[in-house]
Short mmCIF file of C-alpha atoms and ligand atoms in Angstrom, two decimals:
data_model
loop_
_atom_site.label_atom_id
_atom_site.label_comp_id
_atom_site.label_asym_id
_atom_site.label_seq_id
_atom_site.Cartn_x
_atom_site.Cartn_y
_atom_site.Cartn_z
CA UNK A 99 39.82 -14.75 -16.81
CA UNK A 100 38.98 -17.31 -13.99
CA UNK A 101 36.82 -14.49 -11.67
CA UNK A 102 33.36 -15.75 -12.01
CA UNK A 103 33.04 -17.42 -8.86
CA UNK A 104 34.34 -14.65 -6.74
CA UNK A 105 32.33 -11.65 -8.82
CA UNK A 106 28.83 -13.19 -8.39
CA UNK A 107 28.37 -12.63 -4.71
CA UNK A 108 30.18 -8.96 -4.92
CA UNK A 109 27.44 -8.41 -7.67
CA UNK A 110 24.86 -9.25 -5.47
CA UNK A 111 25.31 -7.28 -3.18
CA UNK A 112 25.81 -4.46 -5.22
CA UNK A 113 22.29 -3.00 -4.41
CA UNK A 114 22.67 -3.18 -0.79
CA UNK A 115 25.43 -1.03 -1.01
CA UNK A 116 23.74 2.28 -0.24
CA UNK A 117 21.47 0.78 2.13
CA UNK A 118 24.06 -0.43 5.12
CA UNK A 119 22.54 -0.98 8.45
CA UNK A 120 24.28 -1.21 11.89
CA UNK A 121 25.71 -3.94 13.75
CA UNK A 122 26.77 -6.49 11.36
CA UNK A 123 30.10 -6.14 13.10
CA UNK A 124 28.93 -7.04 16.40
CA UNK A 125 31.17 -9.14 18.50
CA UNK A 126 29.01 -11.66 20.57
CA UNK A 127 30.69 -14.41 23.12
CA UNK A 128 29.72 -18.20 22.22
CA UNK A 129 28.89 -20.84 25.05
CA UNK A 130 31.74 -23.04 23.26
CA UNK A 131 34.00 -20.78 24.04
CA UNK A 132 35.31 -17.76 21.56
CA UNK A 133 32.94 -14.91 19.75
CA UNK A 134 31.92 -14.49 16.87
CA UNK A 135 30.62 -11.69 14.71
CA UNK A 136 26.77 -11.34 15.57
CA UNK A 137 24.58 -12.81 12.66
CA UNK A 138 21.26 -11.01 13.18
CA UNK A 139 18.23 -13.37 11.44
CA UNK A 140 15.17 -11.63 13.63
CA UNK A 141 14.49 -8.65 11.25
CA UNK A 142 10.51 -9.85 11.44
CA UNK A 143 10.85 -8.76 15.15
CA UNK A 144 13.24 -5.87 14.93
CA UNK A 145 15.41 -4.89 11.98
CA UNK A 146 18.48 -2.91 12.60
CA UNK A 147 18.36 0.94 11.85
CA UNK A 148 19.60 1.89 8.83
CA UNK A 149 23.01 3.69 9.05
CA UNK A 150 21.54 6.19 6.62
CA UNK A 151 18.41 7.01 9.53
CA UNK A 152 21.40 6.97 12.33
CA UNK A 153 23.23 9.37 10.39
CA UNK A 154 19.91 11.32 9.52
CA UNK A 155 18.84 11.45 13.64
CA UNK A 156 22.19 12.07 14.53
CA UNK A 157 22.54 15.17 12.19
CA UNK A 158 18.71 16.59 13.62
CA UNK A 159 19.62 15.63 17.43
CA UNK A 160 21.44 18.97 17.62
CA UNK A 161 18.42 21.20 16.18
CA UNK A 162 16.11 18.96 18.16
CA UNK A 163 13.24 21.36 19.67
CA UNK A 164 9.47 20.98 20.34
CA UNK A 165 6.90 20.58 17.91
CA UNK A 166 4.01 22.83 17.52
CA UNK A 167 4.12 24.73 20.59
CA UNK A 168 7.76 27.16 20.49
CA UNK A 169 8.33 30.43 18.58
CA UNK A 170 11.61 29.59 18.80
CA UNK A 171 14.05 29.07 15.92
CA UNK A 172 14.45 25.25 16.85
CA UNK A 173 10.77 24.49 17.40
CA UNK A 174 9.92 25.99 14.18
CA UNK A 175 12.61 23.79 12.18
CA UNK A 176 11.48 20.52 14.17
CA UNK A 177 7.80 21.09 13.30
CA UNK A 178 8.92 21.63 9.73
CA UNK A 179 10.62 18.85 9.82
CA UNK A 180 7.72 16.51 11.69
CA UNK A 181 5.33 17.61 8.91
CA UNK A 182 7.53 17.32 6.10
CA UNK A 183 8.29 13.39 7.11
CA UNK A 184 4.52 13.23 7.38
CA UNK A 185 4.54 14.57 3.37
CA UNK A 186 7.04 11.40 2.99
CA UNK A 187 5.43 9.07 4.28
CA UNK A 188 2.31 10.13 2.60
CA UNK A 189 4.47 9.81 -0.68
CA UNK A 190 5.84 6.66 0.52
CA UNK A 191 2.36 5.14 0.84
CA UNK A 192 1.19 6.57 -2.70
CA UNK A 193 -1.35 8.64 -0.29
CA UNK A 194 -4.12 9.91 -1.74
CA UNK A 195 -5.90 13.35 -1.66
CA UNK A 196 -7.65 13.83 1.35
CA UNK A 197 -5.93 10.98 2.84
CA UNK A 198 -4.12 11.36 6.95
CA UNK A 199 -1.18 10.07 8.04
CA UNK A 200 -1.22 9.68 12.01
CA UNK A 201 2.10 9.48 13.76
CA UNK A 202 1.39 6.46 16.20
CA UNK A 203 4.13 4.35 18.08
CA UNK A 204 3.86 1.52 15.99
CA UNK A 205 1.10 -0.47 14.39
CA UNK A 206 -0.22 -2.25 16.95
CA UNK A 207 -0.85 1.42 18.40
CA UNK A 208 -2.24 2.46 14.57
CA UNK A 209 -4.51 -0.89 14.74
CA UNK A 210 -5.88 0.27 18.16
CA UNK A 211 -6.33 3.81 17.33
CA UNK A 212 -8.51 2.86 14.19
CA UNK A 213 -10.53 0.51 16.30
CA UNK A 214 -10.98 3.30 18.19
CA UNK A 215 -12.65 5.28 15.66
CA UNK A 216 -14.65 2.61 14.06
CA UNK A 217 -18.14 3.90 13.32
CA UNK A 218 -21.47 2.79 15.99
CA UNK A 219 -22.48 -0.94 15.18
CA UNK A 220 -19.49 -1.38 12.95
CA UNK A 221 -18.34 -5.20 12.19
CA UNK A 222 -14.94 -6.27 11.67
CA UNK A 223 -14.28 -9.17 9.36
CA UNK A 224 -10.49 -11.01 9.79
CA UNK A 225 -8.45 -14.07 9.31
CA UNK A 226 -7.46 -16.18 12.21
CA UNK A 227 -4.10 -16.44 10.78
CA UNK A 228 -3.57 -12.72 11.72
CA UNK A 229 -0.61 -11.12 14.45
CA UNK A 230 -2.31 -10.61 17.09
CA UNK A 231 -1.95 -6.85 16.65
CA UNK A 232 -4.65 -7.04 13.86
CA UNK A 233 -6.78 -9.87 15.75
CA UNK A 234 -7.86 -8.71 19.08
CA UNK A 235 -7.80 -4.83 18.70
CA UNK A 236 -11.40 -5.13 17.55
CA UNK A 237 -13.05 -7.39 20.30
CA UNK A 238 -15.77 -5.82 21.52
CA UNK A 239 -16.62 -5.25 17.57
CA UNK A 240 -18.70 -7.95 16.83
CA UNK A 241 -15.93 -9.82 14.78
CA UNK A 242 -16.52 -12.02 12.60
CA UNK A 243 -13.20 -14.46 12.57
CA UNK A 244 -12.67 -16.27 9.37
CA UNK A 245 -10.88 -19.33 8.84
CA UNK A 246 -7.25 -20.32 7.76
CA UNK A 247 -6.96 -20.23 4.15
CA UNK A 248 -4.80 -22.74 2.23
CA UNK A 249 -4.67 -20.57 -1.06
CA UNK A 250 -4.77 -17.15 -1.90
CA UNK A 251 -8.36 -18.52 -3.91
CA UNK A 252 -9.89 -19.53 -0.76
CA UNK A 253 -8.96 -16.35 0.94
CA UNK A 254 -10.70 -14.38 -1.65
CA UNK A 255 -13.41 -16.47 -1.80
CA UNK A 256 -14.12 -16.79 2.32
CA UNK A 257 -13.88 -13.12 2.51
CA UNK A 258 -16.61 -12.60 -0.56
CA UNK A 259 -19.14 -15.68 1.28
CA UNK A 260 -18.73 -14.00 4.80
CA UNK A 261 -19.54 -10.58 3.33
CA UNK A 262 -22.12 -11.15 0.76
CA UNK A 263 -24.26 -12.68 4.77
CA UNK A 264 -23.37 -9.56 6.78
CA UNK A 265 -26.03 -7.23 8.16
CA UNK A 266 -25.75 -4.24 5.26
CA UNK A 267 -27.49 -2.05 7.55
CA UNK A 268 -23.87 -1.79 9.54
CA UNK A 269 -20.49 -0.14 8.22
CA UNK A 270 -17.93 -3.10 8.34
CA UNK A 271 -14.21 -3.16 8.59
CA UNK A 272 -11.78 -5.76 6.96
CA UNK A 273 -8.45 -6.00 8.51
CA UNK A 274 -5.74 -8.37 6.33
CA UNK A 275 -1.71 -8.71 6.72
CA UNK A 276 0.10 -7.72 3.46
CA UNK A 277 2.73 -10.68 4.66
CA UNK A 278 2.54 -12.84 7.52
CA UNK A 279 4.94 -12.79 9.97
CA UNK A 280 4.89 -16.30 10.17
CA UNK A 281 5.71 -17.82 6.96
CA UNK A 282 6.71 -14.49 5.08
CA UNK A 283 3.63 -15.63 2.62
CA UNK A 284 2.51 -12.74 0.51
CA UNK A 285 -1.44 -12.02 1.32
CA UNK A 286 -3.60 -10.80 -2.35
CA UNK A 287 -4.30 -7.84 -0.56
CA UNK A 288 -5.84 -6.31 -3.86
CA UNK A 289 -7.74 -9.15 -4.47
CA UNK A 290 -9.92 -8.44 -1.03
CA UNK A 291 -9.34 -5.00 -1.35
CA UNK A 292 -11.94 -5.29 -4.26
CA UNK A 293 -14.04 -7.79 -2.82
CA UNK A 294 -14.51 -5.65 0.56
CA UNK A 295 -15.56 -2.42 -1.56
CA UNK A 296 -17.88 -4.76 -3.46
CA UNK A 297 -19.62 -5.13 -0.61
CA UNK A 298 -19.64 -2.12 0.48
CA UNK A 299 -16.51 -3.20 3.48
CA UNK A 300 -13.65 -1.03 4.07
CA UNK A 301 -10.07 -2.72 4.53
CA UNK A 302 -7.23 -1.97 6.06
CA UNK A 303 -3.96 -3.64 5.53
CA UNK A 304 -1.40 -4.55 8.15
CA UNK A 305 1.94 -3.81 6.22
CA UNK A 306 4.00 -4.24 9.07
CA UNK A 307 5.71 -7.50 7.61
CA UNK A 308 5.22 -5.90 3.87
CA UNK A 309 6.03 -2.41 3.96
CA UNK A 310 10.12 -3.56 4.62
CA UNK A 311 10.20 -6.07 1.87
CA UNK A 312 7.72 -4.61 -0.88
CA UNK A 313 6.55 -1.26 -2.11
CA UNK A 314 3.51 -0.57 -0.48
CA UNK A 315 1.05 1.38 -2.24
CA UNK A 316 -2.31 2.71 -0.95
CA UNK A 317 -3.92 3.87 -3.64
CA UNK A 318 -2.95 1.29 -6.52
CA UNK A 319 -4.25 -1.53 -3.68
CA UNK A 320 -6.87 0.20 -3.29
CA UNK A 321 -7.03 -0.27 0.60
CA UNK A 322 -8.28 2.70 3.07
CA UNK A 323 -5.89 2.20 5.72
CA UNK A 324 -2.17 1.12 5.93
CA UNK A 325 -0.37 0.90 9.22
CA UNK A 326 3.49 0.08 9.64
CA UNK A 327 5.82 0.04 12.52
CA UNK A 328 9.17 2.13 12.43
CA UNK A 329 11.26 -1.03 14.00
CA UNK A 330 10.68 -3.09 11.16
CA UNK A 331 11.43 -0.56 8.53
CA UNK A 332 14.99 -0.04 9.87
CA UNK A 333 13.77 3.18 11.73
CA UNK A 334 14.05 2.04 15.21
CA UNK A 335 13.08 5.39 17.27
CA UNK A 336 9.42 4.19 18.85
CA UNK A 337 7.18 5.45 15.85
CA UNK A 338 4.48 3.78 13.91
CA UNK A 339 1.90 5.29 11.29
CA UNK A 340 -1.52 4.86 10.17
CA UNK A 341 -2.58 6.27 6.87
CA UNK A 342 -5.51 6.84 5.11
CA UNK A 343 -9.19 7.26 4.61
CA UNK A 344 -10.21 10.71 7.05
CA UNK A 345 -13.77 10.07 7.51
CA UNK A 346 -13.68 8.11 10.23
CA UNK A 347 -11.13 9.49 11.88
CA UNK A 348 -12.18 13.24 11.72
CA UNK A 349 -15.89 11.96 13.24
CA UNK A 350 -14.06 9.77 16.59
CA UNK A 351 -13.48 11.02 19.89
CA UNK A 352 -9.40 11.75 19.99
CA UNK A 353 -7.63 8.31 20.67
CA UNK A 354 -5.54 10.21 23.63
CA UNK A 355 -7.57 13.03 25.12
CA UNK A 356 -4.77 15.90 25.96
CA UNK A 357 -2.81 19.07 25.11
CA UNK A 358 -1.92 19.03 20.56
CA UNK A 359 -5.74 17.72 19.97
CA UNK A 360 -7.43 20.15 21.73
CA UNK A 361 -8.16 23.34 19.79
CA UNK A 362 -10.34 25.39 23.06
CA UNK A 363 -10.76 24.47 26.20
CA UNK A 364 -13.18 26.37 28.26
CA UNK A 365 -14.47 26.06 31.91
CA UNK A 366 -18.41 26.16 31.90
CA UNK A 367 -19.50 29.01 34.16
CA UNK A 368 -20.16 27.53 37.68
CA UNK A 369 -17.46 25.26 37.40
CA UNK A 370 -19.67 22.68 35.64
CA UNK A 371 -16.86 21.60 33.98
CA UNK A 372 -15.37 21.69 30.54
CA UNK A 373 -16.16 21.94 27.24
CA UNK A 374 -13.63 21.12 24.51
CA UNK A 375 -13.31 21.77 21.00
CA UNK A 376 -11.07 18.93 19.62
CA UNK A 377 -8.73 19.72 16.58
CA UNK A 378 -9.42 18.08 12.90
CA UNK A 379 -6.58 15.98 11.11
CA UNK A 380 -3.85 14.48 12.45
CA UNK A 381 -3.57 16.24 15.45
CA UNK A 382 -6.80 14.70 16.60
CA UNK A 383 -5.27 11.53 17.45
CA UNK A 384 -1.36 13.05 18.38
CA UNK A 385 -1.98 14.32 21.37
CA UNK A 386 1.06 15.06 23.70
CA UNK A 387 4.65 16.33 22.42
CA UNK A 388 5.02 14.19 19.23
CA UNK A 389 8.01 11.83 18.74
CA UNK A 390 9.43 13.64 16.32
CA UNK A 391 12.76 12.04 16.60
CA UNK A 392 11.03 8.63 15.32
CA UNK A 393 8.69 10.53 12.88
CA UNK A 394 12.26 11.89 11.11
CA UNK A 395 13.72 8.21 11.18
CA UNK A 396 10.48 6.98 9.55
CA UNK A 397 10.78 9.31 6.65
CA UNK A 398 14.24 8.91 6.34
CA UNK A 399 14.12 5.07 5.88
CA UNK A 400 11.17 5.55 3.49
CA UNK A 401 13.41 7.93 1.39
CA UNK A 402 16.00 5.36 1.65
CA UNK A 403 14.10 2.62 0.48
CA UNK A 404 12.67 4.70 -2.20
CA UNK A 405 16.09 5.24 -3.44
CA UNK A 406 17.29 1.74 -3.49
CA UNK A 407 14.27 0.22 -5.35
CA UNK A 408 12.30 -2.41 -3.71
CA UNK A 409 12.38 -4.13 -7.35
CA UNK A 410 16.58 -4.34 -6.38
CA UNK A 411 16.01 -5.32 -2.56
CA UNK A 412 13.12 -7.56 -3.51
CA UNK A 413 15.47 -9.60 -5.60
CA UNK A 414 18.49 -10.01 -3.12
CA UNK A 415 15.67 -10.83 -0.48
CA UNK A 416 14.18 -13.82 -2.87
CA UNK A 417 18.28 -15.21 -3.71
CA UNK A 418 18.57 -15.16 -0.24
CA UNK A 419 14.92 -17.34 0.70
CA UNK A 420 15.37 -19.79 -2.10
CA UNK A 421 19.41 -20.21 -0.41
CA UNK A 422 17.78 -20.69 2.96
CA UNK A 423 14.59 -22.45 1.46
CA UNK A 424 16.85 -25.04 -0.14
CA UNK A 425 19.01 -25.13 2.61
CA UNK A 426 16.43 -26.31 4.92
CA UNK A 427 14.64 -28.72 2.87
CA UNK A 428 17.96 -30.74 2.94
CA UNK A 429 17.88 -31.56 6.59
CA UNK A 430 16.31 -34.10 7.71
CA UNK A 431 13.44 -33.38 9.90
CA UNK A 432 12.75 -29.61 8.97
CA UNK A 433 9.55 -28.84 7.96
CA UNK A 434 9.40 -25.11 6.47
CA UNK A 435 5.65 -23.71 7.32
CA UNK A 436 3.21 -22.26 4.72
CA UNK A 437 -0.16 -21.69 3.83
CA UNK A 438 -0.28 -21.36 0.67
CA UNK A 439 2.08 -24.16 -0.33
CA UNK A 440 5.87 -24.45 -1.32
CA UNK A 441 6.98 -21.84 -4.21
CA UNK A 442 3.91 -19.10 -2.40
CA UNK A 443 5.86 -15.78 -2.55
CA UNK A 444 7.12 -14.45 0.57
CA UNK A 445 9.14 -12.02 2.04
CA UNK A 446 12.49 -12.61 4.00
CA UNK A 447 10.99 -14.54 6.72
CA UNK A 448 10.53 -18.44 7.41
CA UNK A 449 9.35 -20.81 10.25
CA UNK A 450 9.76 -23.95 10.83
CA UNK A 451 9.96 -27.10 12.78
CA UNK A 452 12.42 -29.85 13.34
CA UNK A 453 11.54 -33.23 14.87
CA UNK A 454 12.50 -34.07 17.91
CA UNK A 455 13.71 -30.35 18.76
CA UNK A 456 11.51 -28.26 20.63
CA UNK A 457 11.69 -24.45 18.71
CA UNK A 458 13.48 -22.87 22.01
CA UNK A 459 15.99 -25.77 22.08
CA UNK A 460 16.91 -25.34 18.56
CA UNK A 461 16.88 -21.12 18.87
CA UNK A 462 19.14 -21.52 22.00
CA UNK A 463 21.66 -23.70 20.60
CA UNK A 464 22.07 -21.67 17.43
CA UNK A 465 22.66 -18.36 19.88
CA UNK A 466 25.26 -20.19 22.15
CA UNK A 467 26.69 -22.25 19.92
CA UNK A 468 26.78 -19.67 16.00
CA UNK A 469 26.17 -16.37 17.60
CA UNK A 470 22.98 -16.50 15.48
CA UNK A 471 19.77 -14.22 16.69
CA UNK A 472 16.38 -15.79 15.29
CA UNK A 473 12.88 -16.28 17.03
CA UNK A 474 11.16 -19.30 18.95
CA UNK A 475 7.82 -19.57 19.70
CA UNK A 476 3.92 -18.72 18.67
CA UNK A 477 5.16 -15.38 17.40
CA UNK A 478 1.84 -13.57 18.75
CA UNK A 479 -0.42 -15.38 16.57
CA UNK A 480 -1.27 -17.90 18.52
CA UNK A 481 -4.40 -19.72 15.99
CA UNK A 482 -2.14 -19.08 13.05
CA UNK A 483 0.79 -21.15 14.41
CA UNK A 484 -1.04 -24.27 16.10
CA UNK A 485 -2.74 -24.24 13.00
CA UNK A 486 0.23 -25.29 11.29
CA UNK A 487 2.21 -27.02 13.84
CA UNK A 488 0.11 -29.63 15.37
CA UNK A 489 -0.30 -29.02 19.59
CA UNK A 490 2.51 -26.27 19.41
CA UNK A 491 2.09 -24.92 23.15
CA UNK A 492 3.54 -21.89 24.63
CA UNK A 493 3.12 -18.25 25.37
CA UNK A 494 3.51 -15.06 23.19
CA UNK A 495 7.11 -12.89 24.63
CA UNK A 496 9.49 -15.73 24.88
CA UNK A 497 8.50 -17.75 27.26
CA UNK A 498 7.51 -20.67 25.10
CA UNK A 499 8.70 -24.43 25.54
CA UNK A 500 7.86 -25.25 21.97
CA UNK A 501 6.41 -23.69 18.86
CA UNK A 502 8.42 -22.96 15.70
CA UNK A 503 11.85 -21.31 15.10
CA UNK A 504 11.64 -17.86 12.86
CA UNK A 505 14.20 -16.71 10.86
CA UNK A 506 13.79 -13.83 9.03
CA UNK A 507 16.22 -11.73 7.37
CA UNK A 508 16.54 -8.31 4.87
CA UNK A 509 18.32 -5.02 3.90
CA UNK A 510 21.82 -5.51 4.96
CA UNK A 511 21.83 -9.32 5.03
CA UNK A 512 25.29 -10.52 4.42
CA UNK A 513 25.43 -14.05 2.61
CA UNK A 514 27.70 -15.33 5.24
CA UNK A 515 24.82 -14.81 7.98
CA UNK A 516 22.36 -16.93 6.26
CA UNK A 517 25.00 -19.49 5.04
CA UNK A 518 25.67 -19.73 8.54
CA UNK A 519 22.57 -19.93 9.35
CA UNK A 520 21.68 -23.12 6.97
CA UNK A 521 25.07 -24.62 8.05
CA UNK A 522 24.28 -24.25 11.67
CA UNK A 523 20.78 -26.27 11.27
CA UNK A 524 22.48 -28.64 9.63
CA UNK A 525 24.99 -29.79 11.90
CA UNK A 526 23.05 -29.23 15.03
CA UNK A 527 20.19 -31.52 13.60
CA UNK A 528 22.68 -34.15 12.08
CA UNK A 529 25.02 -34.04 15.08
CA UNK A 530 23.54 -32.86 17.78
CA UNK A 531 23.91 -29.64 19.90
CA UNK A 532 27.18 -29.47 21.69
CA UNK A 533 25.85 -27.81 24.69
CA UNK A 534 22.98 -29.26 27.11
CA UNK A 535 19.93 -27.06 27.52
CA UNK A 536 17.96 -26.42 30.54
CA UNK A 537 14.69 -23.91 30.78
CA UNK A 538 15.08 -21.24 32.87
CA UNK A 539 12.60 -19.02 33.89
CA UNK A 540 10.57 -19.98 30.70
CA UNK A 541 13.77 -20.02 29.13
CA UNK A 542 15.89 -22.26 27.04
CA UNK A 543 19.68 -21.74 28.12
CA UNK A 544 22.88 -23.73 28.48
CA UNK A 545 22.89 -26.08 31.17
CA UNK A 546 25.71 -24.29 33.75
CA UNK A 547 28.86 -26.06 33.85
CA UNK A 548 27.81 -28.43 31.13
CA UNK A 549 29.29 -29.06 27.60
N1 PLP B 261 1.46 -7.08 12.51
C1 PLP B 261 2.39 -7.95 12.14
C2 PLP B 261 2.17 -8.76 10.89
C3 PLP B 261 3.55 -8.09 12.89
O1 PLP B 261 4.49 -8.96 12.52
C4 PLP B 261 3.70 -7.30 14.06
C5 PLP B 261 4.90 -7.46 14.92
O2 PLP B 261 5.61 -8.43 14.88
C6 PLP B 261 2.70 -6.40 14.39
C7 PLP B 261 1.59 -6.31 13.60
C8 PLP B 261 2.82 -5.54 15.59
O3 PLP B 261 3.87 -4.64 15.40
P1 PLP B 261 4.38 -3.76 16.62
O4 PLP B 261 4.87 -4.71 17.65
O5 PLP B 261 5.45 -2.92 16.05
O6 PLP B 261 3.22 -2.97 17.09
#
């Protein structure tokens, strides 16, 4: 039998198989001229749903109703369902007892919300290398911002020097990345989970580049909060969560003051105003008609991702880095950013730089000219990436002349996209980009009437 070579990527994709997402047969137009079929590389921004939570939302959208506040038939199913994807998730997370799980609208809303509720004269301990999301929620904290580490040592041992000098008399707050969404580099997040308690910190982990890619587990971590975006977990229907510890939460004022927290509402006699009685739990910080749409697409992916084993997905996800990993490191010119050093695990995402390309010319070039999707820029964390590529300038949202080039990738993958992908790089360094490019607008784009 002569089948080997076309069995191996068949097998390989074998565990994917259950776990289809949408649009990988997207037609997209080329500036050269044609279309192709859409190769989507920005998963680290926005994955594609899941056709198993489309099919999920799609079969609810009929029974849709309003949560917590109808007798009716269809409000009673969509609170069951709201609080039985709040069960998942707690599953999901390997909750434990005692532990909340917030509905937010993604984690940069979960990271505000718990800086919200952070106890009087509380101090917040974090990397510089952090998404913004988990960097400047806590300004006005006393932060204490520690620097870049170049191993997962030095992180460890920054975090237990910084610590051992705080003021004891004040409750403090570590926040850490379970992966960067930078270079895809695995953080040791149980490493500082234990050093923070030591000390008598809290932590709480930013798994909004992890919880994708990894099984995320609260309790075998050992962190007290988790937060996660529903975008990045294939679930994209404007949900987030945060999870965890109640304490602080139950003691805060509610995060949005309105109708859902509120238990009793009275008018003080003499119309000296009002006095409130706010609700405990979750509710506390949910008020206004939950998104129960996105809650349901949350817990769906979660049981999806359950069910396909992130042992399985991990595996497909580390073929496919060490394919684009190699792939890279044989142009000339690329240079593939880490922290931790070449072979650090990571997750299905990558940055890097190419001389003599500026990161948007390079991104815009492999959109017009492969129909591929992938990121430019300082990816909102600004220290992190001029740390690593020396005077990178631009702005966070697009709008940057340089910085790095992202690609990042998972579930659903074909081979073909990042073959492509490594391909593309390859000729546009060695040859050249067909087009020109112009920025427009903060922009890179094809030069009209050019090429
Ligand atoms: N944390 C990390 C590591 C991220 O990559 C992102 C988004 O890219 C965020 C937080 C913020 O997520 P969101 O934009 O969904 O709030």
């Amino acid at each position: 039998m002569s089948t080997a070579a076309p069995v191996a990527p068949a097998r390989a994709l074998a565990p994917l198989l259950p776990l289809a997402v949408l649009g990988h047969d997207v037609r997209v137009p080329l500036a050269t001229g044609g279309e192709t079929t859409y190769a989507a590389l920005d998963y680290a921004a926005s994955a594609p749903a899941l056709r198993r939570v489309w099919d999920d939302v799609a079969a609810y959208a009929p029974y849709y109703g309003s949560v917590h506040r109808g007798a009716g038939h269809l409000s009673q199913l969509s609170t069951r369902l709201f609080e039985d994807a709040r069960a998942t998730v707690a599953r999901f997370l390997g909750c434990r007892p005692g532990d909340q799980v917030v509905f937010t609208r993604s984690t940069t809303d979960s990271l505000n919300l718990l800086a919200g509720a952070l106890p009087r004269g509380c101090q917040v301990f974090v990397f510089e290398t952090e998404h913004h999301a988990a960097l400047l929620p806590w300004r006005g904290h006393g932060t204490v911002c520690l620097p870049a580490p170049r191993s997962h040592e030095q992180a460890v041992r920054t975090l237990d020097e910084a610590l051992a000098d705080r003021d004891r008399t004040r409750p403090a707050l570590v926040c850490v990345t379970g992966a960067s969404n930078v270079t895809g580099e695995l953080w040791p997040v149980s490493a500082l989970a234990s050093v923070a308690h030591a000390h008598g910190a809290r932590i709480v982990l930013d798994a909004a580049q992890l919880a994708p890619h990894r099984a995320v587990d609260i309790t075998a971590l050992d962190v007290d909060w988790v937060a996660f975006s529903g975008h990045k977990l294939y679930a994209p229907f404007g949900s987030g969560v945060l999870a965890g510890r109640a304490d602080w939460l139950a003691e805060a004022e509610p995060y949005l003051a309105g109708g859902g927290a509120s238990r009793q509402v009275v008018t003080r006699e003499g119309g000296g105003g009002l006095d409130v009685v706010w609700h405990d739990g979750a509710a506390r910080h949910e008020a206004g008609s939950p998104n129960v749409i996105g809650a349901h697409a949350i817990a769906s992916a979660c049981t999806a991702l359950t069910e396909a084993g992130f042992d399985a997905l991990a595996e497909r996800e580390d073929a496919l880095v060490r394919r684009v990993a190699d792939g890279l490191a044989a142009v000339p010119g690329v240079r593939v950013l880490s922290l931790f050093g070449p072979g650090a695990p990571r997750v299905g995402v990558l940055s890097f730089v190419v001389a003599g390309w500026s990161g948007g010319r390079l991104a815009a070039a492999l959109s017009a000219e492969y129909g591929i999707g992938v990121r430019d820029g300082l990816f909102c964390a600004h220290p992190l990436v001029r740390a690593l590529v020396d005077g990178a300038a631009g702005e966070c949202g697009g709008d940057a002349p340089s910085g790095a080039v992202r690609v990042s990738f998972g579930v659903g993958t074909p081979d073909e996209h990042v073959q492509r992908f490594v391909r593309a790089v390859g000729e546009l360094v060695r040859r050249g980009a067909r087009l020109d490019y112009v920025v427009e607008d903060g922009h890179w784009r094809p030069a009209r009437g050019r090429g």
